[in-house]
Short mmCIF file of C-alpha atoms and ligand atoms in Angstrom, two decimals:
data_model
loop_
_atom_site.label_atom_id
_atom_site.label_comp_id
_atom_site.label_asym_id
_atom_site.label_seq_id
_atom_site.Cartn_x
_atom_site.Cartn_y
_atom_site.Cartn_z
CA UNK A 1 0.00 0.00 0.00
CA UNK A 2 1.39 3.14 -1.13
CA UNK A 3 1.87 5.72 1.81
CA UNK A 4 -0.97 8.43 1.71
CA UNK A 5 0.09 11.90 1.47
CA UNK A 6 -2.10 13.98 3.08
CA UNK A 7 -3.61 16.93 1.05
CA UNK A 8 -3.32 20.43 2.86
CA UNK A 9 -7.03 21.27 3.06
CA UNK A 10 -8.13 25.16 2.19
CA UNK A 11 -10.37 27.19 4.60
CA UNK A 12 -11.01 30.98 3.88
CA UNK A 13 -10.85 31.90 8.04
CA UNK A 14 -10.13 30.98 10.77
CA UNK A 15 -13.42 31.00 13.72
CA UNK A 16 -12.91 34.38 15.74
CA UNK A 17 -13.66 32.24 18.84
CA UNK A 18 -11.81 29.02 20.28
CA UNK A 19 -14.73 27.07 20.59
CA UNK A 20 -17.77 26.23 22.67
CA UNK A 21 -18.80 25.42 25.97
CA UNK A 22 -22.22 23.74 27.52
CA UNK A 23 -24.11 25.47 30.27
CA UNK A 24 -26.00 23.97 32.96
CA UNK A 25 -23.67 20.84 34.00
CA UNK A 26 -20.47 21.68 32.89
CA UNK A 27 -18.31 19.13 33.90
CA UNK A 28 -14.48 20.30 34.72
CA UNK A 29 -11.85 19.20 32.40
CA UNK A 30 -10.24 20.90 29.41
CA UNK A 31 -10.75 20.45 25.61
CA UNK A 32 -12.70 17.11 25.57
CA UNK A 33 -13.85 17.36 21.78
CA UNK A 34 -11.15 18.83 19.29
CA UNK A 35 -13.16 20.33 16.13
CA UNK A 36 -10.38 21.09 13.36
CA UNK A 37 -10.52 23.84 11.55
CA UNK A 38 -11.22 21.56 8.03
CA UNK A 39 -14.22 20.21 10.13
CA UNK A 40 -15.33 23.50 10.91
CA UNK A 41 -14.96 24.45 7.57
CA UNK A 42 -16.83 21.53 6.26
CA UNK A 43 -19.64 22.05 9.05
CA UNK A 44 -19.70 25.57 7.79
CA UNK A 45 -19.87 25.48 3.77
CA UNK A 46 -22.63 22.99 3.99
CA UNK A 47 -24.67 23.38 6.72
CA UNK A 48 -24.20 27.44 7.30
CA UNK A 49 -23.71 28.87 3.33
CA UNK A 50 -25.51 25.37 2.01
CA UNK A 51 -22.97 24.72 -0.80
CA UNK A 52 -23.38 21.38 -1.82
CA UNK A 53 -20.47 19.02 -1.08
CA UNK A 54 -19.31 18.76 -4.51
CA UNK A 55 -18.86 23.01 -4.43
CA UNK A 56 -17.73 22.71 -0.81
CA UNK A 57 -15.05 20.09 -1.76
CA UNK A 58 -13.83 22.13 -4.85
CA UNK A 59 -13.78 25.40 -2.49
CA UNK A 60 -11.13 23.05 0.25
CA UNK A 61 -9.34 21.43 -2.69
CA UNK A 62 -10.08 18.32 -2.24
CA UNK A 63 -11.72 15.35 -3.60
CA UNK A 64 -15.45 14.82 -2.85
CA UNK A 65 -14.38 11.48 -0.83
CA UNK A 66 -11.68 13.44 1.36
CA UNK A 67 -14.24 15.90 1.98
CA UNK A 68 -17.52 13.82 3.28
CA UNK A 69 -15.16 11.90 5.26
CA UNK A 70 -14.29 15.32 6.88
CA UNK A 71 -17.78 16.36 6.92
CA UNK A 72 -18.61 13.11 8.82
CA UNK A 73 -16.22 12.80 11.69
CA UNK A 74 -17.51 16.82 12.00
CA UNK A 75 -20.84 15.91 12.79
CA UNK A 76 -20.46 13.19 15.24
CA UNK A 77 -18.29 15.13 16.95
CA UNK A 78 -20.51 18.16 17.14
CA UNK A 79 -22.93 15.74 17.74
CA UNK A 80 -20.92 13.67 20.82
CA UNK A 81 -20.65 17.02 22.29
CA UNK A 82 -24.07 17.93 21.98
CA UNK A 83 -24.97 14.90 23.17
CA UNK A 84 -22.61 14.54 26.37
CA UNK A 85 -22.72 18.37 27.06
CA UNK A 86 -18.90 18.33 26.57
CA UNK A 87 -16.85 21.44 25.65
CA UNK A 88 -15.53 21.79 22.40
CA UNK A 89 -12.01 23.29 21.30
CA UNK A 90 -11.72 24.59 17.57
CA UNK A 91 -7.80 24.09 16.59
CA UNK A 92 -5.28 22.23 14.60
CA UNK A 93 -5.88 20.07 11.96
CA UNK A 94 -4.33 20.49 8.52
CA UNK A 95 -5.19 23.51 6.83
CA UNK A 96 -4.20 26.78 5.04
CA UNK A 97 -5.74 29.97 4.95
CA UNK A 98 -6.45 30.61 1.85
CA UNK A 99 -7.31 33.78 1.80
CA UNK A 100 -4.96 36.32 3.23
CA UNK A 101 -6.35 38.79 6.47
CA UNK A 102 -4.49 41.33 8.29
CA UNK A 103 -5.80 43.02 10.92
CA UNK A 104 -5.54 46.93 12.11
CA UNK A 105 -5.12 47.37 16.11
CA UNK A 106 -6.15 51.12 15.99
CA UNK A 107 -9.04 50.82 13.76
CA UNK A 108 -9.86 47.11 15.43
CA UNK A 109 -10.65 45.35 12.14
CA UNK A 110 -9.56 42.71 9.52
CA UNK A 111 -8.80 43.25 5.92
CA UNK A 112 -8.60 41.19 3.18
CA UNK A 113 -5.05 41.80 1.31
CA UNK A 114 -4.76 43.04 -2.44
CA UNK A 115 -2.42 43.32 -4.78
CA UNK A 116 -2.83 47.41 -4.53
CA UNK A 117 -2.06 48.29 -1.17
CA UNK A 118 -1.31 44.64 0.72
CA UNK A 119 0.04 46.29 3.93
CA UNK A 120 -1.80 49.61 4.86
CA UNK A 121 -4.31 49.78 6.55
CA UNK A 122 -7.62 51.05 3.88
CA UNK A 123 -8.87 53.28 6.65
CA UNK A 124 -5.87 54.78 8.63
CA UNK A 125 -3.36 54.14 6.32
CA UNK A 126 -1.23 53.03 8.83
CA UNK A 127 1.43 50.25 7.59
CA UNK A 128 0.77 46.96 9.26
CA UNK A 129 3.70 45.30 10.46
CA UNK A 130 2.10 42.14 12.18
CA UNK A 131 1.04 39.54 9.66
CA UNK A 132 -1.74 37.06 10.70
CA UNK A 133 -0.47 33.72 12.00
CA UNK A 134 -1.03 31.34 8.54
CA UNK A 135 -0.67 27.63 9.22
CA UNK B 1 -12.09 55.51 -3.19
CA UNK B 2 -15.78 54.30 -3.01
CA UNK B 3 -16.41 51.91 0.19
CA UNK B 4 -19.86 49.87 0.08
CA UNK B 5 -21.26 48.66 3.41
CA UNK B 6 -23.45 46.01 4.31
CA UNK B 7 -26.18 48.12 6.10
CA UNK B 8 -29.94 47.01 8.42
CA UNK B 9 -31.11 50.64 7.53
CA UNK B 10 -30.62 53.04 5.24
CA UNK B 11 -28.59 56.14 6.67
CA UNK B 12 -25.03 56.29 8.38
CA UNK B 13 -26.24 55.60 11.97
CA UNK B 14 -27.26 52.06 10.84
CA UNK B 15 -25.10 49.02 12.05
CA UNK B 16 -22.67 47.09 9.82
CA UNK B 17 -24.88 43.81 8.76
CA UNK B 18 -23.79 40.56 9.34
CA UNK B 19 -24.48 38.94 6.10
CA UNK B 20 -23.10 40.97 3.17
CA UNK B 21 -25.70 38.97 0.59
CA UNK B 22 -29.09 39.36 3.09
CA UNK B 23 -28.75 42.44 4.02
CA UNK B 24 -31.81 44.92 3.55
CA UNK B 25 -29.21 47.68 2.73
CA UNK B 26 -26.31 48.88 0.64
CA UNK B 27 -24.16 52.25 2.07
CA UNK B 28 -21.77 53.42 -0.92
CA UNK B 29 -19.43 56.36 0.44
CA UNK B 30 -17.46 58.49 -1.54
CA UNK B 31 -14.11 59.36 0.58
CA UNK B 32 -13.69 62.11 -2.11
CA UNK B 33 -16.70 63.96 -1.98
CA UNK B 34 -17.52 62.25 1.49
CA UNK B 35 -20.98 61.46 0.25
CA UNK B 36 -23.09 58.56 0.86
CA UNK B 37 -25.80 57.22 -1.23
CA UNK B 38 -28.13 54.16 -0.50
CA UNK B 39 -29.45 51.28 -2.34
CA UNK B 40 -31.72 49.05 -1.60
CA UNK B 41 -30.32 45.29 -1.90
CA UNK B 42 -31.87 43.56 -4.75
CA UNK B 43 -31.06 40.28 -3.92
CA UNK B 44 -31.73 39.52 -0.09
CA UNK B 45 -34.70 37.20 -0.72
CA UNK B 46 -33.17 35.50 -3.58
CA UNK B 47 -33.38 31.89 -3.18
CA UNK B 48 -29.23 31.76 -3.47
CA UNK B 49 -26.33 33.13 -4.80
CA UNK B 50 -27.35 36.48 -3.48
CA UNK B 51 -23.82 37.41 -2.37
CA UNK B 52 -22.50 37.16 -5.99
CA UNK B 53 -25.02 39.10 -7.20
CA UNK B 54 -24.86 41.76 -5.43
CA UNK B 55 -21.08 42.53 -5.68
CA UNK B 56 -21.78 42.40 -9.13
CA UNK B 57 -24.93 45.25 -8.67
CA UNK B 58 -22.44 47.03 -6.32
CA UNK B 59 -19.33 46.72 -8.84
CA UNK B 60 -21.40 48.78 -11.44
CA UNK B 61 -21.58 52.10 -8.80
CA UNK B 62 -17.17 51.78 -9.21
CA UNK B 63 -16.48 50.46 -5.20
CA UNK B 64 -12.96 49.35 -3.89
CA UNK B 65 -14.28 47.68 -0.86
CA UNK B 66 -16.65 46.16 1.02
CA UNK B 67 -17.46 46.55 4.79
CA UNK B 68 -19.33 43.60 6.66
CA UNK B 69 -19.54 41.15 9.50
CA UNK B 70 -18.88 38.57 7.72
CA UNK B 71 -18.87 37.30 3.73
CA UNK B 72 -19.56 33.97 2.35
CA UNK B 73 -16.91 32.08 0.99
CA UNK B 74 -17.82 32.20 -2.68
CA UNK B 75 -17.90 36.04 -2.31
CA UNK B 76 -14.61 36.04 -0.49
CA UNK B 77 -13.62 34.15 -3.67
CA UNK B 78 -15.21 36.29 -6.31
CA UNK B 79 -14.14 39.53 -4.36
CA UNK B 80 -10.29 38.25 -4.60
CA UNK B 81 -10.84 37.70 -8.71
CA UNK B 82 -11.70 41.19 -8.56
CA UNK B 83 -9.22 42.77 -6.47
CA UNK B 84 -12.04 44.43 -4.30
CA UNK B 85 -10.75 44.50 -0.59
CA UNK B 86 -12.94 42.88 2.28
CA UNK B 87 -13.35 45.09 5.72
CA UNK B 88 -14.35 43.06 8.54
CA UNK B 89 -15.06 44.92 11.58
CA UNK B 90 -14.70 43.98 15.54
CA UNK B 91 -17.81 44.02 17.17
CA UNK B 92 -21.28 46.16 16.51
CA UNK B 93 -20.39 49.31 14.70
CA UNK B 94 -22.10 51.96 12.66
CA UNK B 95 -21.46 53.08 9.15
CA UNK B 96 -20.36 56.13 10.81
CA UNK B 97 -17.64 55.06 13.03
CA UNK B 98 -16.29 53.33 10.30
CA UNK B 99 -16.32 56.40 8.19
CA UNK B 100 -14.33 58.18 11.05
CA UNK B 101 -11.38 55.81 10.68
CA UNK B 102 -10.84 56.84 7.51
CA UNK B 103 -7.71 59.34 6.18
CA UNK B 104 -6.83 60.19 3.29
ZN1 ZN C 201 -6.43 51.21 10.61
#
């Protein structure tokens, strides 16, 4: 059996949260389901923007197997958690950003990058220096 | 530069929208002449594809960017093809506020 390489996976952001937590009977413990951010994505192109999972595969760039399989372990985990009233932590996974944000601390917002102007800021102008973490 | 918001209502005190294809509202601001005209979004009860639409609709009044809470992914996709920059802001804020960021 030939070894499988694993393709990176495509997501256009990251969550602007780290992930959820039950109310009610929260048990103590840390991260006790780990969502990636490909599940999320999945979870999010057809369930939130209802692409169908031929479009949401071609949007990750990856095949339409790769991508239900994602789509799959996404739900029962959602659905363990939801179940179990366990917390659940958004991170890792294998995934690029594939579009490019930078962010402006004095006007406290994100911009998307172009090919004009990549590292000003399009309201204050100012230069940004920090780039957005891309894994 | 022309910026187009994603607006609930239709002057500059409104909020920034959450859904750039749904919302009721379209702010386009002229840094220039720092005037603001509104249009009524064509699309929001279209059945889908409403975000594509409507950057085409908003493409023909000459923007550079867009300001929303948050854009779908084939918009984010379109919007790249056309080199028109996305604005995402922190939080609730008004057309306004945004406005006041701005220098030339
Ligand atoms: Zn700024």
């Amino acid at each position: 059996m030939s070894p499988r390489t694993k393709k990176i996976r495509l997501i256009q952001r990251r969550p602007s949260f780290a992930g959820f937590r039950p109310y009610g009977n929260q048990k103590p413990g840390a991260c006790e389901v780990a969502l990636n951010f490909e599940e999320y994505e999945a979870i999010k192109l057809c369930d939130y923007e209802l692409l169908t999972h031929s479009e949401a595969s071609a949007m990750m760039n990856i095949s339409r197997p790769t991508f239900t399989r994602i789509y799959e372990s996404a739900r029962r985990k959602i659905a363990k958690a939801f179940v179990e009233g366990s917390t659940i932590c958004i991170e890792g996974g294998k995934s690029v950003v594939n579009t490019h944000w930078q962010e402006c601390q004095t006007c406290k917002i994100s911009f998307s990058v172009t090919e004009k102007n990549p590292h000003v800021c399009p309201l204050c102008q100012t230069p940004v220096l920090e780039e957005l973490e891309i894994q | 530069m022309k910026i187009a918001f994603a607006l609930s209502e239709n002057h500059h005190r409104s909020y920034i929208d959450d859904h750039f294809g749904r919302c009721n509202w379209y702010g386009v601001y002229d840094t220039d002449t720092k005037k603001a005209q509104y249009l009524e979004n064509p699309n929001r009860y279209a059945e889908e594809g409403a975000g594509c639409t409507s950057v085409d609709y908003l493409m023909e009044y000459g923007i550079q960017a867009i300001v929303a809470g948050r854009f779908g992914s084939r918009v984010v996709e379109l919007l790249k093809k056309k080199n028109i920059q996305m604005i995402i802001p922190e939080g609730t804020k008004t057309m306004e506020e945004i406005i006041k960021l701005y220098k030339n």
